[in-house]
mmCIF file of C-alpha atoms in Angstrom:
data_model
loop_
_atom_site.group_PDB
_atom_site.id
_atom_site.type_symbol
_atom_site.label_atom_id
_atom_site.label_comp_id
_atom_site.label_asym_id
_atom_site.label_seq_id
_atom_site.Cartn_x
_atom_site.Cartn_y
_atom_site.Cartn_z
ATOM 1 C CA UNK A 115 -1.758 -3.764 5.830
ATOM 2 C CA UNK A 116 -0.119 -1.322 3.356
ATOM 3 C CA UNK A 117 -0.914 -0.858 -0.076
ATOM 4 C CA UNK A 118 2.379 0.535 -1.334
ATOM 5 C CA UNK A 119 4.962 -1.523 -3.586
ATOM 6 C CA UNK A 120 7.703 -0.629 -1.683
ATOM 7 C CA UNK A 121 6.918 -2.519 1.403
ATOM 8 C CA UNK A 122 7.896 -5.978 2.253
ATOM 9 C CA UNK A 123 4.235 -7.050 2.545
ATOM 10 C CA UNK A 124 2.397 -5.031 -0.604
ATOM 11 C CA UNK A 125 -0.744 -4.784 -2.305
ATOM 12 C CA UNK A 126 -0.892 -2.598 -5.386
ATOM 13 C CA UNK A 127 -2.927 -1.780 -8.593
ATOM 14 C CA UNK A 128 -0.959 -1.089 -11.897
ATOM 15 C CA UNK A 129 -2.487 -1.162 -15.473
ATOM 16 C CA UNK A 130 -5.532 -2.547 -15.106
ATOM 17 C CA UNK A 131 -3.846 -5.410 -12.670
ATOM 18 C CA UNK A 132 -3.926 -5.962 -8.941
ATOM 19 C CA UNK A 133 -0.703 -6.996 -7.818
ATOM 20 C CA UNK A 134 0.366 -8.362 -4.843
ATOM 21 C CA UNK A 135 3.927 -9.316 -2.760
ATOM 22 C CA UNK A 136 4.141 -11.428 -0.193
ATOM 23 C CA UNK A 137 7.610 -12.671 1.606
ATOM 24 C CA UNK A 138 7.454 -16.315 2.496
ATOM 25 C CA UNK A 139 10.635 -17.969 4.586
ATOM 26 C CA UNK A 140 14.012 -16.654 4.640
ATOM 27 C CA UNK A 141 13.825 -14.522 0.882
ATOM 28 C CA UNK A 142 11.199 -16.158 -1.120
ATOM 29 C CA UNK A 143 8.295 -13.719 -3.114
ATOM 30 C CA UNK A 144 4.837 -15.106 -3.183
ATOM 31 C CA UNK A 145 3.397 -13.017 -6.251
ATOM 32 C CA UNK A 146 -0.399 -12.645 -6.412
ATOM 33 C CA UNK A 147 -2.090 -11.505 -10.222
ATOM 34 C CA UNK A 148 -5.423 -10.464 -10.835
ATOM 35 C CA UNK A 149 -7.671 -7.820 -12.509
ATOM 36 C CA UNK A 150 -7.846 -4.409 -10.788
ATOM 37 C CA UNK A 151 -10.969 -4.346 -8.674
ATOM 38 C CA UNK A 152 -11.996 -8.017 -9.176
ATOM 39 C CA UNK A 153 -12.121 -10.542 -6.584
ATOM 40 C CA UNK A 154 -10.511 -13.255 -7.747
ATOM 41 C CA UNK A 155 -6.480 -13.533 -7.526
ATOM 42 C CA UNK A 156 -3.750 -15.911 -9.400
ATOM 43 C CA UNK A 157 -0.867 -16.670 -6.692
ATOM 44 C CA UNK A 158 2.792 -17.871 -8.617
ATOM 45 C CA UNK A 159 4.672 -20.509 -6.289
ATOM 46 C CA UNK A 160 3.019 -20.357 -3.054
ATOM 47 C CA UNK A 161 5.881 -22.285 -1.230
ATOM 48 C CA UNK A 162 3.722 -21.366 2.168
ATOM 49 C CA UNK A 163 -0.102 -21.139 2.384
ATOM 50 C CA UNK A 164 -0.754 -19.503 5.266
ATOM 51 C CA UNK A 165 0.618 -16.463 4.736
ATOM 52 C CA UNK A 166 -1.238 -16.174 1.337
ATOM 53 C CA UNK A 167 -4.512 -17.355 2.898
ATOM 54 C CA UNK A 168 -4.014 -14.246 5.329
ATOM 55 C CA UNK A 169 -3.888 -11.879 2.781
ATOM 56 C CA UNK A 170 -6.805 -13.317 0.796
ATOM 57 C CA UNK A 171 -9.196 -13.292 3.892
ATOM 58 C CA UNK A 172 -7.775 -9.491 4.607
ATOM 59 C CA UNK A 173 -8.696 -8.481 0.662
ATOM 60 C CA UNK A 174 -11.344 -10.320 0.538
ATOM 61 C CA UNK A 175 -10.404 -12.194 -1.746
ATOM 62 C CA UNK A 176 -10.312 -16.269 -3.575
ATOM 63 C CA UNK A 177 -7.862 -17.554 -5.332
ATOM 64 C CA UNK A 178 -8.817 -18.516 -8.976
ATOM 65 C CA UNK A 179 -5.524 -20.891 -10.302
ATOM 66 C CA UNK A 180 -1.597 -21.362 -9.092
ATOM 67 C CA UNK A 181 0.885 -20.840 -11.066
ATOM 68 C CA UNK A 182 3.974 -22.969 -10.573
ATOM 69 C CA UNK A 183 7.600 -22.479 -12.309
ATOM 70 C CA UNK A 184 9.477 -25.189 -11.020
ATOM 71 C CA UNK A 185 9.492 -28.353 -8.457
ATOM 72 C CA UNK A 186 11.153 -27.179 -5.247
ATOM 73 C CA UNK A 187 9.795 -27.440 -2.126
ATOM 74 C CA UNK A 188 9.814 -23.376 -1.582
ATOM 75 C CA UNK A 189 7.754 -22.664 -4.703
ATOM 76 C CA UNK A 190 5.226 -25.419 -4.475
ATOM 77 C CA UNK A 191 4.704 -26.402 -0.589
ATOM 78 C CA UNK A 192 1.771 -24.408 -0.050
ATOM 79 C CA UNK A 193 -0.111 -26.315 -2.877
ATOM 80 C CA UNK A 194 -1.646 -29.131 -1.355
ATOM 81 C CA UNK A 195 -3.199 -26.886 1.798
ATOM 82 C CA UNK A 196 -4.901 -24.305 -1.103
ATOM 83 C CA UNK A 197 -6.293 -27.178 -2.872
ATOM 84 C CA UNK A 198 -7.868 -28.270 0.180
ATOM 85 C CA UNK A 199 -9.570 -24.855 0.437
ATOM 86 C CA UNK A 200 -10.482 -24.137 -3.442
ATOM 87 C CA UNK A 201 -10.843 -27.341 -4.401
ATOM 88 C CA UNK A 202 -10.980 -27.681 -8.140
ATOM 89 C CA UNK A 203 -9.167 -24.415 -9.343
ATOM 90 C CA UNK A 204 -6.609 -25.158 -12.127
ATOM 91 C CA UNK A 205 -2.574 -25.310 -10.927
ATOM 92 C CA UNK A 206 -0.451 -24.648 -13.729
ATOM 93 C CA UNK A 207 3.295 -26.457 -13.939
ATOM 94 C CA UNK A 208 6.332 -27.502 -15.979
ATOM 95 C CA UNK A 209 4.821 -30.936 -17.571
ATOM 96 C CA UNK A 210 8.798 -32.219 -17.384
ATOM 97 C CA UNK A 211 8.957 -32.487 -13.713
ATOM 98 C CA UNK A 212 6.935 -34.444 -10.770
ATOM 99 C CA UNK A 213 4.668 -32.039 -8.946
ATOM 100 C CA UNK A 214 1.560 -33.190 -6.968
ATOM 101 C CA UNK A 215 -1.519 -30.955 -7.293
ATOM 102 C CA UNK A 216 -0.909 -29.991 -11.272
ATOM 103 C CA UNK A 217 -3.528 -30.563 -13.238
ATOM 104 C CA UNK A 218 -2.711 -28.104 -16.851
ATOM 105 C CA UNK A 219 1.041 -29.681 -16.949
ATOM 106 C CA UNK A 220 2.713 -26.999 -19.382
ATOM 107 C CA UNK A 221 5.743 -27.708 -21.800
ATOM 108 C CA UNK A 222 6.498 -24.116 -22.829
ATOM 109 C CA UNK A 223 4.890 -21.760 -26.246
ATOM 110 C CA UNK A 224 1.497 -21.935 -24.939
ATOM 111 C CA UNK A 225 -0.864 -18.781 -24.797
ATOM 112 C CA UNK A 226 -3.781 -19.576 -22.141
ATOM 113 C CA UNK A 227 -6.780 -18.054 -20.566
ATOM 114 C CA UNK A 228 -6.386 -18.157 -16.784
ATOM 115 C CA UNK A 229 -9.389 -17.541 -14.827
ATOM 116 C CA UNK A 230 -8.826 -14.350 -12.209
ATOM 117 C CA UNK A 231 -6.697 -13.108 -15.290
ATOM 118 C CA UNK A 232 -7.864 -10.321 -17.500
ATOM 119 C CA UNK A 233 -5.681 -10.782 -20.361
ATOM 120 C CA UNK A 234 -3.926 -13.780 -22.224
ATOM 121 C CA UNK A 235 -0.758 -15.460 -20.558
ATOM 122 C CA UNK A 236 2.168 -16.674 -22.473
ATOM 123 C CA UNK A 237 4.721 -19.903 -21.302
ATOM 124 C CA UNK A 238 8.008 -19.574 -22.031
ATOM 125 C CA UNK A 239 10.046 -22.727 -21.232
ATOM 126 C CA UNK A 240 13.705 -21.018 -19.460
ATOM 127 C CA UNK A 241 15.427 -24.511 -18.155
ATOM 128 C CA UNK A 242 18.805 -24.503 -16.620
ATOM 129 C CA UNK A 243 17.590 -24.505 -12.716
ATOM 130 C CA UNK A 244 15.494 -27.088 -13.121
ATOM 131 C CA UNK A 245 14.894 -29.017 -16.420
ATOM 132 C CA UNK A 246 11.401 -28.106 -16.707
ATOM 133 C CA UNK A 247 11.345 -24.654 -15.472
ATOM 134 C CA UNK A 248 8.697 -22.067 -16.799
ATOM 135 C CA UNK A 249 8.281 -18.273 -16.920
ATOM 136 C CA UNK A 250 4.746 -16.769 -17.305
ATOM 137 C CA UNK A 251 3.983 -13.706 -19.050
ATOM 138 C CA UNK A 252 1.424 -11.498 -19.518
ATOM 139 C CA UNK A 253 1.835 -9.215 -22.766
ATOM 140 C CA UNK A 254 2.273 -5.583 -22.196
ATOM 141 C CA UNK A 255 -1.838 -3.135 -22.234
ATOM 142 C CA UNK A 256 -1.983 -0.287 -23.900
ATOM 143 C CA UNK A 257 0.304 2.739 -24.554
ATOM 144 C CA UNK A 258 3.519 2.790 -22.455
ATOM 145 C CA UNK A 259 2.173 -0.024 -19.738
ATOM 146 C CA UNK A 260 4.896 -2.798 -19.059
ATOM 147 C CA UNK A 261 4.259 -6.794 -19.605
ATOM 148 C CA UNK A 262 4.631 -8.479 -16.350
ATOM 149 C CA UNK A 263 7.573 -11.544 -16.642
ATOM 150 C CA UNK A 264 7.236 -14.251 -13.494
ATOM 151 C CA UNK A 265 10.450 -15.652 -14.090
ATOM 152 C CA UNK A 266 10.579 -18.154 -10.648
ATOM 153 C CA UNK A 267 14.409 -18.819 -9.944
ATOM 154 C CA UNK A 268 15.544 -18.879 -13.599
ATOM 155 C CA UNK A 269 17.040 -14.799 -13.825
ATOM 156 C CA UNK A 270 17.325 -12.833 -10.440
ATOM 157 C CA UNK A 271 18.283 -9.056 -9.627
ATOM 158 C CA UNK A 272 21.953 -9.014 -10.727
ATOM 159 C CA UNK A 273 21.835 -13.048 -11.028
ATOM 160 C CA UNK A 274 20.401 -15.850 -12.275
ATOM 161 C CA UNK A 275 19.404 -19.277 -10.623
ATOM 162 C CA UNK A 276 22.232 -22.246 -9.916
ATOM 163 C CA UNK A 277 22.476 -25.109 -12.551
ATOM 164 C CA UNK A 278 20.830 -27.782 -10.208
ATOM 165 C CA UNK A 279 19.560 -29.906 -13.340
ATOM 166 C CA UNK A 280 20.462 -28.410 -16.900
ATOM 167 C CA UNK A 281 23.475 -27.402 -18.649
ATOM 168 C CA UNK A 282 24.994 -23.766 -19.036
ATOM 169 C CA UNK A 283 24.113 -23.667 -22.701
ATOM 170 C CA UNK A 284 20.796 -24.093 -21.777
ATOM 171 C CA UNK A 285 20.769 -21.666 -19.010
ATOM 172 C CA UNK A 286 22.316 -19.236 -21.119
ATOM 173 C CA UNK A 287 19.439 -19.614 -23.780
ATOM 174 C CA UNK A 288 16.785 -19.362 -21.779
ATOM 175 C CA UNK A 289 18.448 -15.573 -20.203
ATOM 176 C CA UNK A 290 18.837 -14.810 -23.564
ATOM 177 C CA UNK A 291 15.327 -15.553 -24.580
ATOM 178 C CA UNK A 292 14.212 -13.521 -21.627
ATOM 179 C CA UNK A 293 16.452 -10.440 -22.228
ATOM 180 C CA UNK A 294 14.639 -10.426 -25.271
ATOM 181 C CA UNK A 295 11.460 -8.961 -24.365
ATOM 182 C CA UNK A 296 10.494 -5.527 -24.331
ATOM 183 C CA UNK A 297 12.889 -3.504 -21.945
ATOM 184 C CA UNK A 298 10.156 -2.212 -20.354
ATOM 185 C CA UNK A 299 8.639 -5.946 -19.023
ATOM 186 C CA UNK A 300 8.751 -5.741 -14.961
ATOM 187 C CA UNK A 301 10.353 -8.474 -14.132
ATOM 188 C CA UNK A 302 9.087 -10.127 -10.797
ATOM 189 C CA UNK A 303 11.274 -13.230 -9.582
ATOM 190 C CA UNK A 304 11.044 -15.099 -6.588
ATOM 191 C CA UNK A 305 13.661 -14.306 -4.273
ATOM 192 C CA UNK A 306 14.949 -11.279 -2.786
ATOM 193 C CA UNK A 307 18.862 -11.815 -4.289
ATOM 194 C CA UNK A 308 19.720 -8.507 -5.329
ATOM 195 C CA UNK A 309 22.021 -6.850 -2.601
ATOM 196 C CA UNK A 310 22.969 -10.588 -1.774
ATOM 197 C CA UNK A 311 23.820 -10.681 -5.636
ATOM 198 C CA UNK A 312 25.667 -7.130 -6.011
ATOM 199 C CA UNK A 313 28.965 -7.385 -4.921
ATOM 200 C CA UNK A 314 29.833 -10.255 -7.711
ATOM 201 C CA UNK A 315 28.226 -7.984 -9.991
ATOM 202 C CA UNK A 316 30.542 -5.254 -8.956
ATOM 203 C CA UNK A 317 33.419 -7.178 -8.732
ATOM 204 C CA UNK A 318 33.195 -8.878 -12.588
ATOM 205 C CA UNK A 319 31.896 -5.279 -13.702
ATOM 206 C CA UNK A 320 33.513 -2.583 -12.070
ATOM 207 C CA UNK A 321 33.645 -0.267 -14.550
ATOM 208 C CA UNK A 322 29.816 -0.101 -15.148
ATOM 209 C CA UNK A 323 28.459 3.402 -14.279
ATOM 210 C CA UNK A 324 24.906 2.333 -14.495
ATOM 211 C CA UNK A 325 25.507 -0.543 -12.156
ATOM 212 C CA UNK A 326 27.424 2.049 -9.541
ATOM 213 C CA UNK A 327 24.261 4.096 -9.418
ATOM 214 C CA UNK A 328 22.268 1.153 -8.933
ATOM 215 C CA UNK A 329 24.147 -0.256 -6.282
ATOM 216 C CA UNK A 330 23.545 2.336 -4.647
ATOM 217 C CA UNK A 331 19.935 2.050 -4.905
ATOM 218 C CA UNK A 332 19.714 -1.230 -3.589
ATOM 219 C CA UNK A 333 21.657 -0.652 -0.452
ATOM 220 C CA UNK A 334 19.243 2.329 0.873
ATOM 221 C CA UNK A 335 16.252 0.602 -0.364
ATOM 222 C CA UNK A 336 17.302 -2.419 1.723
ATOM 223 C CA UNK A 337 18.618 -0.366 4.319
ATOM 224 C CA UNK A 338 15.079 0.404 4.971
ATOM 225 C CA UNK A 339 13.311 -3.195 4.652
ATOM 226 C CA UNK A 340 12.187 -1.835 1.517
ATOM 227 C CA UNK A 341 12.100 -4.350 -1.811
ATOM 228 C CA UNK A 342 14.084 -4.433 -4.585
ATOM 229 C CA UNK A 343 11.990 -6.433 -6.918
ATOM 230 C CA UNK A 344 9.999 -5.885 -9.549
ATOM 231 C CA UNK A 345 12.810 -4.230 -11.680
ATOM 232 C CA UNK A 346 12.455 -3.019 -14.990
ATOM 233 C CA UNK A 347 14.065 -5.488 -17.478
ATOM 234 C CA UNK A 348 16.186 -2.773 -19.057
ATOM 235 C CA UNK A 349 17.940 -2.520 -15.855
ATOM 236 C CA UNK A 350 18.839 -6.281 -15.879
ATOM 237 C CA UNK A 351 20.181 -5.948 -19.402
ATOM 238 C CA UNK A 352 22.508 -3.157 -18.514
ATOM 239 C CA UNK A 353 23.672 -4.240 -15.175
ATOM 240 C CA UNK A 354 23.102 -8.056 -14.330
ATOM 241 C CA UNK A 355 25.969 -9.813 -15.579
ATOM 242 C CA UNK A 356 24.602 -12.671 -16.935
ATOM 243 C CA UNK A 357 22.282 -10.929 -19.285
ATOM 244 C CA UNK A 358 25.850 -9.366 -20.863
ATOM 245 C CA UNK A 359 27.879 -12.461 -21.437
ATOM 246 C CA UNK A 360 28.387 -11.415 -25.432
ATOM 247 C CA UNK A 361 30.128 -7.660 -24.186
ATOM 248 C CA UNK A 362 33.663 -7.379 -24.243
ATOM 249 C CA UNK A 363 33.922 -6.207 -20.395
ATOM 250 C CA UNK A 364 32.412 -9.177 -19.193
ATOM 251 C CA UNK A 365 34.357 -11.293 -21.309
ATOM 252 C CA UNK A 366 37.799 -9.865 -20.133
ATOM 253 C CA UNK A 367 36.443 -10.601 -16.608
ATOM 254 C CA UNK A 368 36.912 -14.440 -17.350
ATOM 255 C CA UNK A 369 39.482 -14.276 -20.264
ATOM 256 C CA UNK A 370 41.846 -16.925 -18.191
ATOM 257 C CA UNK A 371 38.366 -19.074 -17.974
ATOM 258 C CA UNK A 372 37.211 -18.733 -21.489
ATOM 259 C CA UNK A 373 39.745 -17.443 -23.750
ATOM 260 C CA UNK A 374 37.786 -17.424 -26.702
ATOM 261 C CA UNK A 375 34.522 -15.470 -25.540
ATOM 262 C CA UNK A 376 31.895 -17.484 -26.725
ATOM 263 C CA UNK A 377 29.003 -16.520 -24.634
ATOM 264 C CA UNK A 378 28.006 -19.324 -23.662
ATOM 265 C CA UNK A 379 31.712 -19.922 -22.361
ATOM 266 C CA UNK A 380 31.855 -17.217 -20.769
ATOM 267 C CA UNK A 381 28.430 -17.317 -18.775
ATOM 268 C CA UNK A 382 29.758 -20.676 -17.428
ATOM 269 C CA UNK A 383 32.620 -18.938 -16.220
ATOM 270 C CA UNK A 384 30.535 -16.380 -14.482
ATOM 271 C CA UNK A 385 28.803 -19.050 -12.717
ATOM 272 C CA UNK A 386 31.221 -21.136 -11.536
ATOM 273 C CA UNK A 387 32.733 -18.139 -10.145
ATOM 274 C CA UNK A 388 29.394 -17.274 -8.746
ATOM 275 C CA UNK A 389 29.101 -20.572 -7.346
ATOM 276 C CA UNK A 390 32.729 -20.261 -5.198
ATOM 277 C CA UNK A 391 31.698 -16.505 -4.143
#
């Protein structure tokens, strides 16, 4: 099994974490937390269990409390077959939707102590997807090292998740709130979107040098099986379009949509588009 991030199926160590990557159906990310060189793990939306069981019994490892970000079946399938195996660990969710297993139900602001976890966790409640959905993350270490954003389906390389249950002002807040944090915070979501995702990106932005070079980027790394998440938030602010709904280039994209350029106008006119693509 390889221990490189690059790899569809990785196992890595970075800042006093051990991070893991597992791909699950079609494009989902099963992401596994835990303190370098311990043996207990934190898996975020295990939509399949035996895939993550695999890995465990390869590392050596048990798993010490799921986080969950949202209610569909591909982030939270897995749930009930884990419980069967560590029965009594805690499962973490969005309080404002129905999901069987949870037992901390989580409304957003909190700051807990996760077992497996060697550092604090912050909730940050990002609906729009779903009404309840949740990000989890862990505050930047020392020095330079990064925080570490599980963001579920809410923002996506070069996209952000489809309105199934709240509104686009609320969507829009919760990207905003997100953008917010330090541009150095990894950002690991839960599907592989990001070549899917580029050619709207290029098309609403096409004067965007940064985005050019990344595009780039993305098509050898995928041209080689190779991931494209985590990305650096800073590379989401200047090149995902839905993180730069207040600058004037995106805003002339969908000047026949939203005439005025209020932001919030104007990311529902990016993903309405999106949603015809």
């Amino acid at each position: 099994m390889p221990d490189l991030p690059g790899t569809p199926l990785a196992t890595w160590t970075q800042d006093g974490f051990a991070l893991g990557r597992i791909p699950a159906f079609r494009d989902n990310y099963i992401w596994l937390i835990g303190q370098a060189g311990g043996s207990r793990t934190v898996a975020v939306d295990p939509g399949e269990a035996e895939l993550l069981e695999r890995l465990l019994d390869a590392r050596g490892l048990s798993l010490a409390a799921i986080l969950l970000t949202h209610h569909h079946a591909d982030h939270v399938g897995g749930v009930a077959r884990l419980l069967e195996r560590f029965p009594g660990i805690p499962v973490f969710g969005p309080a404002l939707e129905s999901i069987t297993g949870v037992t901390r139900p989580l409304a957003g602001d909190e700051t807990l102590d996760v077992p497996g976890l060697p550092v604090p966790l912050r909730v940050l409640a990002v609906p729009g997807h779903t009404r309840g959905h949740l990000a989890y993350y862990l505050e930047p270490g020392q020095g330079a090292a990064p925080g570490l954003l599980f963001c579920g389906d809410t923002l996506f390389g070069l996209g952000c998740g489809r309105l199934f249950e709240g509104s686009p002002g609320q969507m829009h807040a919760s990207l905003v709130s997100l953008a917010a944090l330090p541009e150095n915070t990894l950002v690991f979501c839960a599907h592989e979107y990001t070549l899917l995702n580029l050619p709207f990106a290029e098309a609403v932005d096409p004067d965007n040098a940064v985005l050019a070079q990344r595009g780039e980027e993305i098509r050898r790394l995928r041209a080689r099986g190779e991931a494209t998440v985590p990305m650096p938030l800073a590379l989401e602010r200047a090149t995902n379009p839905f993180l730069r709904c207040a600058e004037p280039a995106l805003a002339a994209a969908v000047a026949d949509m939203a005439p005025d350029g209020d932001p919030v106008a104007v990311f529902a006119a990016l993903r309405e588009w999106r949603n015809r693509w």
